[in-house]
Tab-separated table of C-alpha atoms in Angstrom:
chain	number	residue	atom	x	y	z
A	145	MET	CA	100.156	-17.905	163.394
A	146	LYS	CA	102.602	-19.009	160.955
A	147	LYS	CA	105.790	-17.253	159.884
A	148	ASN	CA	106.383	-15.951	156.643
A	149	ASN	CA	109.493	-18.142	155.177
A	150	ILE	CA	109.400	-15.524	152.107
A	151	SER	CA	112.858	-14.332	152.546
A	152	LYS	CA	113.908	-10.594	151.109
A	153	PRO	CA	115.217	-10.525	147.174
A	154	MET	CA	118.378	-10.623	146.425
A	155	GLY	CA	120.090	-7.698	144.812
A	156	SER	CA	121.234	-7.572	141.200
A	157	ARG	CA	125.046	-8.157	142.192
A	158	GLU	CA	124.575	-10.445	145.039
A	159	ARG	CA	122.435	-12.665	142.733
A	160	MET	CA	124.883	-12.717	139.877
A	161	ARG	CA	127.961	-13.137	142.571
A	162	ILE	CA	126.040	-16.249	144.233
A	163	ALA	CA	125.607	-17.859	141.018
A	164	MET	CA	128.476	-17.520	139.749
A	165	HIS	CA	130.128	-19.347	142.840
A	166	ASN	CA	127.715	-22.033	141.788
A	167	LYS	CA	125.256	-21.745	144.514
A	168	VAL	CA	121.277	-20.555	144.500
A	169	PRO	CA	120.255	-17.473	144.412
A	170	ASP	CA	116.529	-16.285	144.701
A	171	ARG	CA	116.164	-16.773	141.191
A	172	ILE	CA	117.854	-17.010	137.747
A	173	PRO	CA	119.263	-14.135	137.152
A	174	THR	CA	120.231	-12.520	133.732
A	175	MET	CA	123.041	-11.393	131.951
A	176	PRO	CA	122.355	-11.036	128.117
A	177	GLN	CA	125.805	-9.908	125.668
A	178	ILE	CA	124.607	-6.482	125.225
A	179	CYS	CA	126.509	-5.117	122.416
A	180	HIS	CA	127.564	-1.414	121.775
A	181	ASN	CA	125.868	-2.340	117.873
A	182	HIS	CA	122.542	-3.564	119.562
A	183	ALA	CA	122.474	-1.025	122.023
A	184	ILE	CA	123.118	1.715	119.070
A	185	SER	CA	119.781	-0.068	116.927
A	186	LEU	CA	117.871	0.349	119.833
A	187	PHE	CA	118.369	3.930	120.567
A	188	TYR	CA	119.201	5.578	117.053
A	189	ASP	CA	117.229	5.715	114.095
A	190	ASP	CA	119.701	5.695	111.673
A	191	PHE	CA	122.130	2.983	112.523
A	192	ARG	CA	124.910	4.697	109.807
A	193	LYS	CA	124.548	7.636	112.230
A	194	GLY	CA	124.555	5.871	115.519
A	195	ILE	CA	127.878	4.141	114.609
A	196	LEU	CA	129.937	7.434	113.141
A	197	ASP	CA	128.989	8.956	116.586
A	198	THR	CA	130.024	6.304	118.887
A	199	ILE	CA	133.649	6.683	116.798
A	200	LYS	CA	133.815	9.750	117.174
A	201	ASN	CA	133.108	9.621	121.074
A	202	PRO	CA	133.963	6.187	122.112
A	203	GLU	CA	132.995	7.096	125.381
A	204	LYS	CA	129.265	7.061	124.406
A	205	THR	CA	129.328	3.387	123.701
A	206	LEU	CA	129.435	2.736	127.883
A	207	SER	CA	126.707	4.997	128.721
A	208	LEU	CA	124.516	3.406	125.594
A	209	VAL	CA	125.031	-0.230	126.868
A	210	LEU	CA	123.915	0.528	130.127
A	211	LYS	CA	120.478	2.597	129.170
A	212	ALA	CA	120.061	-0.901	127.388
A	213	ALA	CA	120.631	-2.729	130.228
A	214	LYS	CA	118.127	-0.595	132.279
A	215	TYR	CA	115.860	-0.669	129.775
A	216	TYR	CA	116.035	-4.431	129.723
A	217	GLY	CA	115.668	-4.468	133.365
A	218	VAL	CA	118.988	-7.510	133.686
A	219	ASP	CA	121.536	-8.238	136.826
A	220	GLY	CA	124.481	-7.884	135.318
A	221	LEU	CA	126.318	-6.330	132.053
A	222	ARG	CA	129.614	-6.215	130.102
A	223	LEU	CA	131.166	-2.507	129.851
A	224	PHE	CA	134.603	-2.344	127.728
A	225	LEU	CA	137.334	-0.018	127.333
A	226	PRO	CA	136.420	2.959	125.065
A	227	GLY	CA	138.398	2.536	122.454
A	228	LYS	CA	140.679	5.724	120.275
A	229	ARG	CA	138.886	8.713	119.198
A	230	MET	CA	138.416	8.394	115.569
A	231	ASP	CA	136.694	10.629	112.227
A	232	VAL	CA	134.125	9.034	110.170
A	233	PHE	CA	133.661	10.162	106.673
A	234	ASP	CA	130.481	8.451	105.492
A	235	ASP	CA	129.686	8.771	101.627
A	236	GLY	CA	126.551	6.647	101.814
A	237	LYS	CA	128.111	3.448	100.281
A	238	ASN	CA	131.269	2.886	102.590
A	239	MET	CA	132.081	4.924	106.533
A	240	ILE	CA	135.428	5.474	105.893
A	241	VAL	CA	137.766	5.909	109.002
A	242	LYS	CA	140.641	8.031	109.489
A	243	ASP	CA	143.045	8.590	112.504
A	244	TYR	CA	141.811	11.847	114.514
A	245	ASN	CA	145.272	13.663	114.970
A	246	SER	CA	146.959	12.222	111.154
A	247	GLY	CA	143.658	12.508	109.083
A	248	GLU	CA	145.016	9.060	107.736
A	249	ASN	CA	143.043	6.622	106.164
A	250	VAL	CA	143.221	3.285	108.705
A	251	GLY	CA	140.413	1.638	107.387
A	252	ILE	CA	136.603	0.895	106.847
A	253	VAL	CA	133.357	0.526	109.163
A	254	ASP	CA	131.611	-3.442	109.023
A	255	VAL	CA	128.373	-1.570	108.644
A	256	GLN	CA	126.886	-5.385	107.778
A	257	GLY	CA	128.280	-7.323	110.541
A	258	GLY	CA	128.350	-5.097	113.827
A	259	GLY	CA	129.769	-1.512	113.236
A	260	ASN	CA	133.471	-2.521	114.104
A	261	ILE	CA	136.402	-0.790	112.405
A	262	ILE	CA	138.399	-3.398	109.752
A	263	TYR	CA	141.637	-1.929	109.757
A	264	ASN	CA	143.603	-1.530	106.672
A	265	GLU	CA	146.568	-3.264	108.221
A	266	PRO	CA	147.497	-4.593	111.837
A	267	ILE	CA	148.256	-2.348	114.258
A	268	LEU	CA	151.692	-2.965	115.660
A	269	PRO	CA	152.454	-5.575	113.238
A	270	VAL	CA	154.782	-8.314	113.687
A	271	TYR	CA	156.690	-8.962	110.436
A	272	GLU	CA	159.350	-10.436	112.320
A	273	ILE	CA	161.547	-11.124	115.674
A	274	ASP	CA	162.747	-8.068	116.281
A	275	ASP	CA	159.368	-6.428	116.101
A	276	LEU	CA	158.355	-8.086	118.994
A	277	ASP	CA	160.290	-5.650	121.073
A	278	LYS	CA	158.189	-2.739	120.181
A	279	ILE	CA	155.239	-3.644	121.554
A	280	PRO	CA	155.104	-1.467	124.435
A	281	LYS	CA	153.956	-3.289	127.770
A	282	VAL	CA	152.683	-0.778	130.479
A	283	GLN	CA	152.071	-1.884	134.706
A	284	ALA	CA	148.828	-1.715	135.853
A	285	SER	CA	149.395	1.190	137.963
A	286	LYS	CA	150.792	3.134	134.915
A	287	LEU	CA	147.397	1.818	132.958
A	288	ILE	CA	144.948	3.426	135.107
A	289	GLU	CA	145.626	6.672	135.279
A	290	PHE	CA	144.719	6.455	131.159
A	291	LYS	CA	141.553	8.382	129.888
A	292	PRO	CA	139.445	4.829	128.635
A	293	PHE	CA	140.056	3.660	132.323
A	294	TYR	CA	139.081	6.529	133.962
A	295	LEU	CA	136.010	6.731	131.872
A	296	LEU	CA	134.868	2.872	132.400
A	297	LYS	CA	135.845	3.669	136.322
A	298	LYS	CA	133.023	6.297	135.977
A	299	ALA	CA	130.512	4.230	133.887
A	300	VAL	CA	130.817	0.867	136.510
A	301	LYS	CA	129.965	3.798	139.644
A	302	LYS	CA	127.115	4.566	137.771
A	303	ALA	CA	126.102	0.742	137.112
A	304	HIS	CA	126.340	-0.065	140.187
A	305	ALA	CA	124.279	2.586	141.383
A	306	SER	CA	122.020	1.409	139.806
A	307	GLY	CA	122.542	-1.822	141.377
A	308	LEU	CA	123.685	-3.639	138.473
A	309	PHE	CA	126.828	-6.782	138.366
A	310	VAL	CA	129.413	-5.700	135.480
A	311	ALA	CA	132.114	-7.382	134.125
A	312	SER	CA	134.805	-6.707	131.434
A	313	ALA	CA	137.427	-8.039	129.579
A	314	PRO	CA	141.333	-7.599	128.994
A	315	PRO	CA	142.285	-7.339	125.431
A	316	GLY	CA	142.521	-11.564	123.874
A	317	PHE	CA	146.190	-13.111	124.471
A	318	THR	CA	146.167	-16.159	122.651
A	319	MET	CA	144.257	-16.574	118.776
A	320	ASN	CA	142.755	-12.774	119.027
A	321	TYR	CA	146.057	-11.708	119.554
A	322	LEU	CA	148.176	-13.065	116.964
A	323	SER	CA	145.678	-12.328	114.350
A	324	GLU	CA	146.052	-9.050	115.726
A	325	ARG	CA	150.164	-8.821	115.412
A	326	ARG	CA	149.879	-11.112	112.134
A	327	GLY	CA	146.653	-11.386	110.408
A	328	ARG	CA	143.943	-13.384	110.790
A	329	LYS	CA	145.020	-15.940	107.774
A	330	GLN	CA	148.705	-15.528	109.059
A	331	ALA	CA	148.291	-16.467	112.654
A	332	LEU	CA	146.428	-18.993	111.357
A	333	LEU	CA	148.815	-20.488	108.897
A	334	ASP	CA	151.687	-19.564	112.284
A	335	LEU	CA	150.045	-22.377	114.237
A	336	ILE	CA	151.603	-25.018	111.693
A	337	ASP	CA	154.846	-22.995	110.273
A	338	ASN	CA	155.809	-20.826	112.504
A	339	PRO	CA	154.934	-22.603	116.011
A	340	ASP	CA	158.105	-20.508	118.215
A	341	LEU	CA	157.132	-16.961	116.857
A	342	THR	CA	153.344	-18.099	117.826
A	343	LYS	CA	153.979	-18.607	121.077
A	344	ARG	CA	156.339	-15.704	122.265
A	345	ILE	CA	153.658	-13.735	120.262
A	346	MET	CA	151.078	-15.375	122.723
A	347	ASP	CA	153.567	-14.830	125.708
A	348	ILE	CA	153.712	-11.168	125.150
A	349	GLY	CA	149.746	-10.794	124.430
A	350	LEU	CA	149.129	-13.077	127.483
A	351	GLU	CA	152.106	-10.647	129.723
A	352	ILE	CA	150.166	-7.571	128.715
A	353	SER	CA	146.420	-8.422	129.435
A	354	ILE	CA	146.919	-9.913	133.178
A	355	GLU	CA	148.414	-5.980	133.253
A	356	TYR	CA	145.007	-5.070	132.317
A	357	ALA	CA	143.115	-7.175	133.806
A	358	LYS	CA	144.290	-6.012	137.159
A	359	ALA	CA	143.937	-2.416	136.146
A	360	LEU	CA	140.306	-3.152	135.346
A	361	ILE	CA	139.868	-4.721	138.904
A	362	LYS	CA	140.986	-1.056	140.002
A	363	CYS	CA	137.821	0.078	138.090
A	364	GLU	CA	135.894	-2.082	140.667
A	365	ILE	CA	134.405	-4.133	138.050
A	366	ASP	CA	132.889	-7.485	139.661
A	367	ALA	CA	133.983	-10.068	137.400
A	368	LEU	CA	136.704	-10.763	134.352
A	369	TYR	CA	135.219	-12.494	131.073
A	370	ILE	CA	138.044	-13.918	128.873
A	371	GLY	CA	136.690	-13.512	125.527
A	372	ASP	CA	139.200	-14.927	122.552
A	373	PRO	CA	136.683	-16.331	119.876
A	374	LEU	CA	139.244	-16.562	117.118
A	375	SER	CA	140.756	-19.540	119.745
A	376	SER	CA	137.512	-21.427	119.317
A	377	ALA	CA	136.822	-24.835	117.491
A	378	SER	CA	135.203	-22.922	114.605
A	379	LEU	CA	138.714	-22.118	113.282
A	380	ILE	CA	141.609	-23.745	115.229
A	381	SER	CA	141.742	-27.697	115.974
A	382	PRO	CA	141.202	-28.881	119.629
A	383	MET	CA	145.404	-30.165	119.245
A	384	HIS	CA	146.000	-26.606	118.121
A	385	PHE	CA	143.775	-25.141	121.541
A	386	GLU	CA	145.586	-27.488	123.931
A	387	LYS	CA	148.836	-26.976	122.827
A	388	PHE	CA	148.455	-22.941	122.318
A	389	CYS	CA	145.736	-21.604	123.759
A	390	LEU	CA	145.597	-23.502	127.100
A	391	PRO	CA	148.429	-22.921	128.984
A	392	GLY	CA	147.876	-19.060	128.883
A	393	PHE	CA	144.116	-19.477	129.944
A	394	LYS	CA	145.568	-21.738	133.100
A	395	ILE	CA	148.500	-18.806	134.096
A	396	PHE	CA	145.697	-15.958	133.456
A	397	CYS	CA	143.271	-17.257	136.014
A	398	ASP	CA	145.958	-18.200	137.902
A	399	GLU	CA	147.264	-14.922	138.556
A	400	LEU	CA	144.266	-13.257	138.569
A	401	HIS	CA	142.211	-15.408	141.064
A	402	ARG	CA	144.916	-14.372	143.488
A	403	ASN	CA	143.327	-10.944	143.161
A	404	ASN	CA	140.093	-12.689	144.218
A	405	ILE	CA	137.829	-12.016	141.014
A	406	LEU	CA	135.561	-13.963	139.519
A	407	ILE	CA	136.430	-14.913	136.133
A	408	TYR	CA	134.000	-16.632	133.057
């Protein structure tokens, strides 16, 4: 009698890890980009109501994305740190976002482009060189004590219990970070007009991002995702990418690979 050569199917986490190590799994793994706005459109009859609900209760984004991953039967998903709790006033036309504690109007919701908050002013803006000293730098050992990391770790545990592979991402540290500190238009001008300040801001962003990444690893994620879409060739030149962005990506990967973590 011939032996059955069909091997036992792999679990999703093993399948993803093997594929990401450039080896051959039992089948092609699936890990689509399931963003929270898609999960909202999937499970809420009213998209605006879902956006309002998740801005007021940011931890719901984690459970919604996990629910969507289970719904589609995928192998892996991305779970990001939940944002700061905000208040939202919807007048039927604009969704106005207010700081939960102060009641200050801080921006509006982009209901046409994914449900993210468009802030009136950059958070912790850098107007001059002295502003760099005001940017807080927190070590991973302290970050892990903050509520968003606690909530993420709990969500990762639930995803793993369902057999799912989990990736997460630290804050952007090249063009995305520069844009957050300087505004998107000014950031593009800074590449040419203010290269020294650009590099100093990105260096701080890199330092912060590495600590966030180390804290994310403590949340027991399976892989780190580097997301910095404003550094793409649709916005900046290959020359500027090579000069300002590539060195930071290399330092980040070299540092985090010491923690035996997958990075993509």
